[in-house]
Coordinates of N, CA and C in Angstrom, one line a residue:
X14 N -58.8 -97.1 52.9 CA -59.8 -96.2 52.4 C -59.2 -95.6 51.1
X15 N -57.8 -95.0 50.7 CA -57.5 -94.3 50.0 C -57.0 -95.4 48.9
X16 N -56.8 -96.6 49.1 CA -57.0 -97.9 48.3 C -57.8 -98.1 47.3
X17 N -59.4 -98.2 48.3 CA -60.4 -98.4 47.3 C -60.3 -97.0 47.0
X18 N -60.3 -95.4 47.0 CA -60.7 -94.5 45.6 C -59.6 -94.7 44.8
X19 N -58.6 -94.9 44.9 CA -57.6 -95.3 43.4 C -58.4 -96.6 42.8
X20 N -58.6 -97.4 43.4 CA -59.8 -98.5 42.4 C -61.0 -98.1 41.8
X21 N -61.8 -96.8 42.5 CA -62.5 -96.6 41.9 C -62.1 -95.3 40.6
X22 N -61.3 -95.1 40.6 CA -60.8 -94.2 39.9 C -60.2 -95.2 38.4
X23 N -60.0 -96.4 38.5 CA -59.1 -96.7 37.7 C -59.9 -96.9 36.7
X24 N -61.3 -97.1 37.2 CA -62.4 -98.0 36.6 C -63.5 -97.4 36.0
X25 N -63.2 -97.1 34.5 CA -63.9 -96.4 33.7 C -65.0 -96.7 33.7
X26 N -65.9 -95.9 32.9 CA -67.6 -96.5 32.6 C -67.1 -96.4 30.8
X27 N -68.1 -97.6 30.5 CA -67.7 -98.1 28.8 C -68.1 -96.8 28.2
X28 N -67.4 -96.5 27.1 CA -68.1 -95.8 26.1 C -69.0 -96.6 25.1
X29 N -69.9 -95.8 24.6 CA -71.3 -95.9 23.9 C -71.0 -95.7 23.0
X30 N -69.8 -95.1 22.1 CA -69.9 -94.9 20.8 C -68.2 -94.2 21.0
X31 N -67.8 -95.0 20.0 CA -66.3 -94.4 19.1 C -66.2 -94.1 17.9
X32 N -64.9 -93.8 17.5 CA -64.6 -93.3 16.0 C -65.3 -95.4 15.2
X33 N -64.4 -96.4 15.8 CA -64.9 -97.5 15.2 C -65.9 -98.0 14.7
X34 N -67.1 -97.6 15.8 CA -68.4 -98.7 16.3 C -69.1 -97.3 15.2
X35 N -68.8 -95.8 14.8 CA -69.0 -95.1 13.8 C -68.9 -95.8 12.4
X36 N -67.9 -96.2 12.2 CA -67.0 -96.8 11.0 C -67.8 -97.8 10.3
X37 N -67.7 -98.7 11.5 CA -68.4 -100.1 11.4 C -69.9 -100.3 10.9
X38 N -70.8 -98.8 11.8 CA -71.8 -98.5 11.4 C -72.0 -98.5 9.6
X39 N -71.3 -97.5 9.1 CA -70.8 -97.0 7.8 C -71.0 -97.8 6.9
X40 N -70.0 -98.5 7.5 CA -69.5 -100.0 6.6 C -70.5 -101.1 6.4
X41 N -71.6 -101.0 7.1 CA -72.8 -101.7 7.6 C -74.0 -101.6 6.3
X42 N -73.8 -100.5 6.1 CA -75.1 -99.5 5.4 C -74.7 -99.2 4.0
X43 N -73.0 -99.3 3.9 CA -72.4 -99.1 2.3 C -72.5 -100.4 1.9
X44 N -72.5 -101.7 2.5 CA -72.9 -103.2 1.6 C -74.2 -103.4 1.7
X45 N -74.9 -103.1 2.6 CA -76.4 -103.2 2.1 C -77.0 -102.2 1.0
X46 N -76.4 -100.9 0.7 CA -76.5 -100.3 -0.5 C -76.2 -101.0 -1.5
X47 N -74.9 -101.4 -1.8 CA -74.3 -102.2 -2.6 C -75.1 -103.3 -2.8
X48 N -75.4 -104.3 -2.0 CA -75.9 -105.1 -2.4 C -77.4 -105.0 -2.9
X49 N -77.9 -104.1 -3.0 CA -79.4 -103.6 -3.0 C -79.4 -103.6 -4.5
X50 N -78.2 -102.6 -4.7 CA -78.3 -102.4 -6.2 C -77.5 -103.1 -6.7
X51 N -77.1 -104.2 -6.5 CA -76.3 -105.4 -7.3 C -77.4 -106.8 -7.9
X52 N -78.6 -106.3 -6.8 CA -79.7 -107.4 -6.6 C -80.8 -106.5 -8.2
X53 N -80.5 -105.3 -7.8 CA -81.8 -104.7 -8.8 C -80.9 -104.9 -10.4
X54 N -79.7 -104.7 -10.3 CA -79.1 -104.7 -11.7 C -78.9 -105.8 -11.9
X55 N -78.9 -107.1 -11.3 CA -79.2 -108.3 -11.7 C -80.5 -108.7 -12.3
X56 N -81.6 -108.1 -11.5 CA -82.8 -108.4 -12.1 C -83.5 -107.8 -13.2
X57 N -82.9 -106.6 -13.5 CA -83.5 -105.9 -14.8 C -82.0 -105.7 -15.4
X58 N -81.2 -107.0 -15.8 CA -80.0 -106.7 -16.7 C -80.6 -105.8 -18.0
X59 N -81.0 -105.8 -18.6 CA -81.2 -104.7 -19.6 C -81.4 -103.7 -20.1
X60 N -82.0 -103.5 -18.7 CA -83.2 -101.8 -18.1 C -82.7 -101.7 -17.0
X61 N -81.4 -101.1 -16.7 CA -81.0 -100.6 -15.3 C -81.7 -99.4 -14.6
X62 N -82.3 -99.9 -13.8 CA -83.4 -98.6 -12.8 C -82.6 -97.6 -12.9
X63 N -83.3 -96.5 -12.6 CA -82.6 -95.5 -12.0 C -82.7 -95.5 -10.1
X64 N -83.3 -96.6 -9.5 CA -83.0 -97.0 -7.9 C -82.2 -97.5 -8.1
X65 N -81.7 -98.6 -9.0 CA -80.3 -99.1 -9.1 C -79.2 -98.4 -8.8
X66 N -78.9 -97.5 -9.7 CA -77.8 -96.5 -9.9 C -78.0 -95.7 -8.7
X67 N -79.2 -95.5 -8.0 CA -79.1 -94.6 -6.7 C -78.5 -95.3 -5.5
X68 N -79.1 -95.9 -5.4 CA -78.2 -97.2 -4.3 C -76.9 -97.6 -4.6
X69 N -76.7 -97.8 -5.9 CA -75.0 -97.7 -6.3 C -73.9 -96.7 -5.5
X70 N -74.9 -95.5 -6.1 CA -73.8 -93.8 -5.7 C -73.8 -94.2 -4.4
X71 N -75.0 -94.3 -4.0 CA -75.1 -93.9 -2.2 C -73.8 -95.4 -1.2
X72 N -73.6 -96.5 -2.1 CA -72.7 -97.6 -1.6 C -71.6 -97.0 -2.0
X73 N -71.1 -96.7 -2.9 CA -69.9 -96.3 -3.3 C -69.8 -95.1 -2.7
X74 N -70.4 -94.0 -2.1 CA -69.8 -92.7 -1.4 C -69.7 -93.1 0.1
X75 N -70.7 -94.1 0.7 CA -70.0 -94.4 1.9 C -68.7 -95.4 2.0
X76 N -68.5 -95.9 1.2 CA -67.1 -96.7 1.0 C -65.8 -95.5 0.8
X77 N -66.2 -94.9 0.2 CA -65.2 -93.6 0.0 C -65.0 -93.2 1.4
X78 N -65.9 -92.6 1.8 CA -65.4 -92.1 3.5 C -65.2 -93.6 3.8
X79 N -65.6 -94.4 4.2 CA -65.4 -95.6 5.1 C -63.8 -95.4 4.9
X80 N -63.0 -95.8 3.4 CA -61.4 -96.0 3.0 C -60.7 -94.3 2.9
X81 N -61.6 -93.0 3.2 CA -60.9 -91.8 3.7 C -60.4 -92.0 5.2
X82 N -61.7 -92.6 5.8 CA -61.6 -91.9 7.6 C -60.3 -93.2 7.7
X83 N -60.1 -94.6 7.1 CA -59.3 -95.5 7.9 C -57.8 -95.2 7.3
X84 N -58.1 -94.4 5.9 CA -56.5 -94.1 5.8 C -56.1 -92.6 6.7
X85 N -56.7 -91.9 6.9 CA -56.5 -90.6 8.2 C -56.0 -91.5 9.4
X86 N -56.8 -92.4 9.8 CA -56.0 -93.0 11.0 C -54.7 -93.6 10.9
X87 N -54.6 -94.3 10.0 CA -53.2 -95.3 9.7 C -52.4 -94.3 9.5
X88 N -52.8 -92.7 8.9 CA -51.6 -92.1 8.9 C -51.3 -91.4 10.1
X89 N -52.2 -90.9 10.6 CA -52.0 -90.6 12.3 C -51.3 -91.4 12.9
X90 N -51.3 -92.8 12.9 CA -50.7 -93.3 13.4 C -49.5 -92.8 13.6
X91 N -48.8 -92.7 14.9 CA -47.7 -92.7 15.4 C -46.8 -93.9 15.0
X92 N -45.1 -93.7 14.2 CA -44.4 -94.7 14.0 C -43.3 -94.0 14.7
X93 N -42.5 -95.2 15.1 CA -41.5 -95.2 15.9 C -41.5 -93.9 17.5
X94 N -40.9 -93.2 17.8 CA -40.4 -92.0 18.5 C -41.0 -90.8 18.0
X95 N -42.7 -90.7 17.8 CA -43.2 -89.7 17.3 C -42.8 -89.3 15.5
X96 N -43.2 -87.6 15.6 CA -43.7 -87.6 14.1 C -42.2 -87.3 13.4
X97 N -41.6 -87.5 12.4 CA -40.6 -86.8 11.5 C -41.1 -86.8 10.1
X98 N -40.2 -86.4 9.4 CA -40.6 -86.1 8.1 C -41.0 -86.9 7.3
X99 N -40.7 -88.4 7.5 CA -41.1 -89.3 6.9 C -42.5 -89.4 7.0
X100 N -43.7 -89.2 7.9 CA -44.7 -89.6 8.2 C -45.4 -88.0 8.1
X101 N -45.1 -87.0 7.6 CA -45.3 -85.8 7.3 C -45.9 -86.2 5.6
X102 N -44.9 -86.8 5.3 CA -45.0 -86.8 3.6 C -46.0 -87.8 3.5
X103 N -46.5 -88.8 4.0 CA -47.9 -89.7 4.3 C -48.7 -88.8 4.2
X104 N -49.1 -87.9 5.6 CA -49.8 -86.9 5.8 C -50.5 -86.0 4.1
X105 N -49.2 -85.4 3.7 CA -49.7 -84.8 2.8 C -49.8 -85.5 1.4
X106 N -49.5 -86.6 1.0 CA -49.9 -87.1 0.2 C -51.4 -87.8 0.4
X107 N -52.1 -88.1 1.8 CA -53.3 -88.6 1.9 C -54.1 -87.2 1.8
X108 N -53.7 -86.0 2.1 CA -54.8 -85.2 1.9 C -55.2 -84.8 0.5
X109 N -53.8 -84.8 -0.4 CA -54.1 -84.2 -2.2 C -54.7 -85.7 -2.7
X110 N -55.1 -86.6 -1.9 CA -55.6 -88.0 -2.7 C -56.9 -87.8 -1.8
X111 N -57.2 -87.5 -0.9 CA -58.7 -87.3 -0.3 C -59.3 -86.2 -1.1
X112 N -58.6 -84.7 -1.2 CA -58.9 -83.9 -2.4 C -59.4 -84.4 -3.6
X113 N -58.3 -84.8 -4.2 CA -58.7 -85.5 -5.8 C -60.3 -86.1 -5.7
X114 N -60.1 -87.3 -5.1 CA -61.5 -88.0 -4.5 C -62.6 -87.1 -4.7
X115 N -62.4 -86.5 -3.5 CA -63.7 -85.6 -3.4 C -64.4 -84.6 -4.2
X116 N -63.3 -83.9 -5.3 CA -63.4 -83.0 -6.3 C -63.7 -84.1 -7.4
X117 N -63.3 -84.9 -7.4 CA -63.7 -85.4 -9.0 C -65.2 -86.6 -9.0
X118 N -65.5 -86.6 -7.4 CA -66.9 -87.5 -7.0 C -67.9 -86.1 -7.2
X119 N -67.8 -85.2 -6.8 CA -68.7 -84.3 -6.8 C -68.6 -83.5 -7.9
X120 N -67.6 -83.3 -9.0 CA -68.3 -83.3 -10.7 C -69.0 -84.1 -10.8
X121 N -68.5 -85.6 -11.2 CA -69.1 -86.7 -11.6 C -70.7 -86.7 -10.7
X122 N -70.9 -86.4 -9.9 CA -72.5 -86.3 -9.3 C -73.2 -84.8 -10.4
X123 N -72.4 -84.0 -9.9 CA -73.0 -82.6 -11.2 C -73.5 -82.6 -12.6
X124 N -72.3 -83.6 -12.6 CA -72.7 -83.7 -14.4 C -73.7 -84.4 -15.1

């Protein structure tokens, strides 16, 4: 008897949603933007819509987070025997490059 509840204990129920199957989503919706407006700026090479260039921003800002959230993880990652200073200095170099990013995408939207 106390057999089977350690079996039933062991035995998760699936998750419905992760940081990935998020990601993946993302990543889904930033090439069909892209490709939306790769299709419209092909067709009016001359006269670029302004839905062009909308669907442009909107593929290129989810690609931005798509290549923020996967570099956060890779640096989270854990190397070797936990964190030392080596993987500190990752840390804070991904955050003044996610900064930059984000301060100079949202002029460039303002202006």
């Amino acid at each position: 008897m106390a057999e089977e509840n350690k079996k039933e204990k062991k035995k998760r129920e699936p998750r419905t949603w992760s940081t990935t199957k998020v990601l993946d989503c993302v990543a889904y919706f930033a090439i069909i933007f892209i490709a939306i407006a790769l299709i419209f700026r092909l067709a009016f090479r001359e006269h670029t819509p302004d839905v062009a260039n909308a669907f442009a921003s909107i593929g290129e800002c989810l690609a931005y987070v798509i290549c923020i959230m996967l570099g956060f993880y890779w640096t989270m990652r854990k190397r070797g025997s936990g964190w030392n200073k080596h993987n500190l200095w990752w840390l804070i170099c991904w955050i003044i490059a996610t900064v930059i990013i984000i301060v100079i995408y949202i002029c460039n939207i303002a202006i």
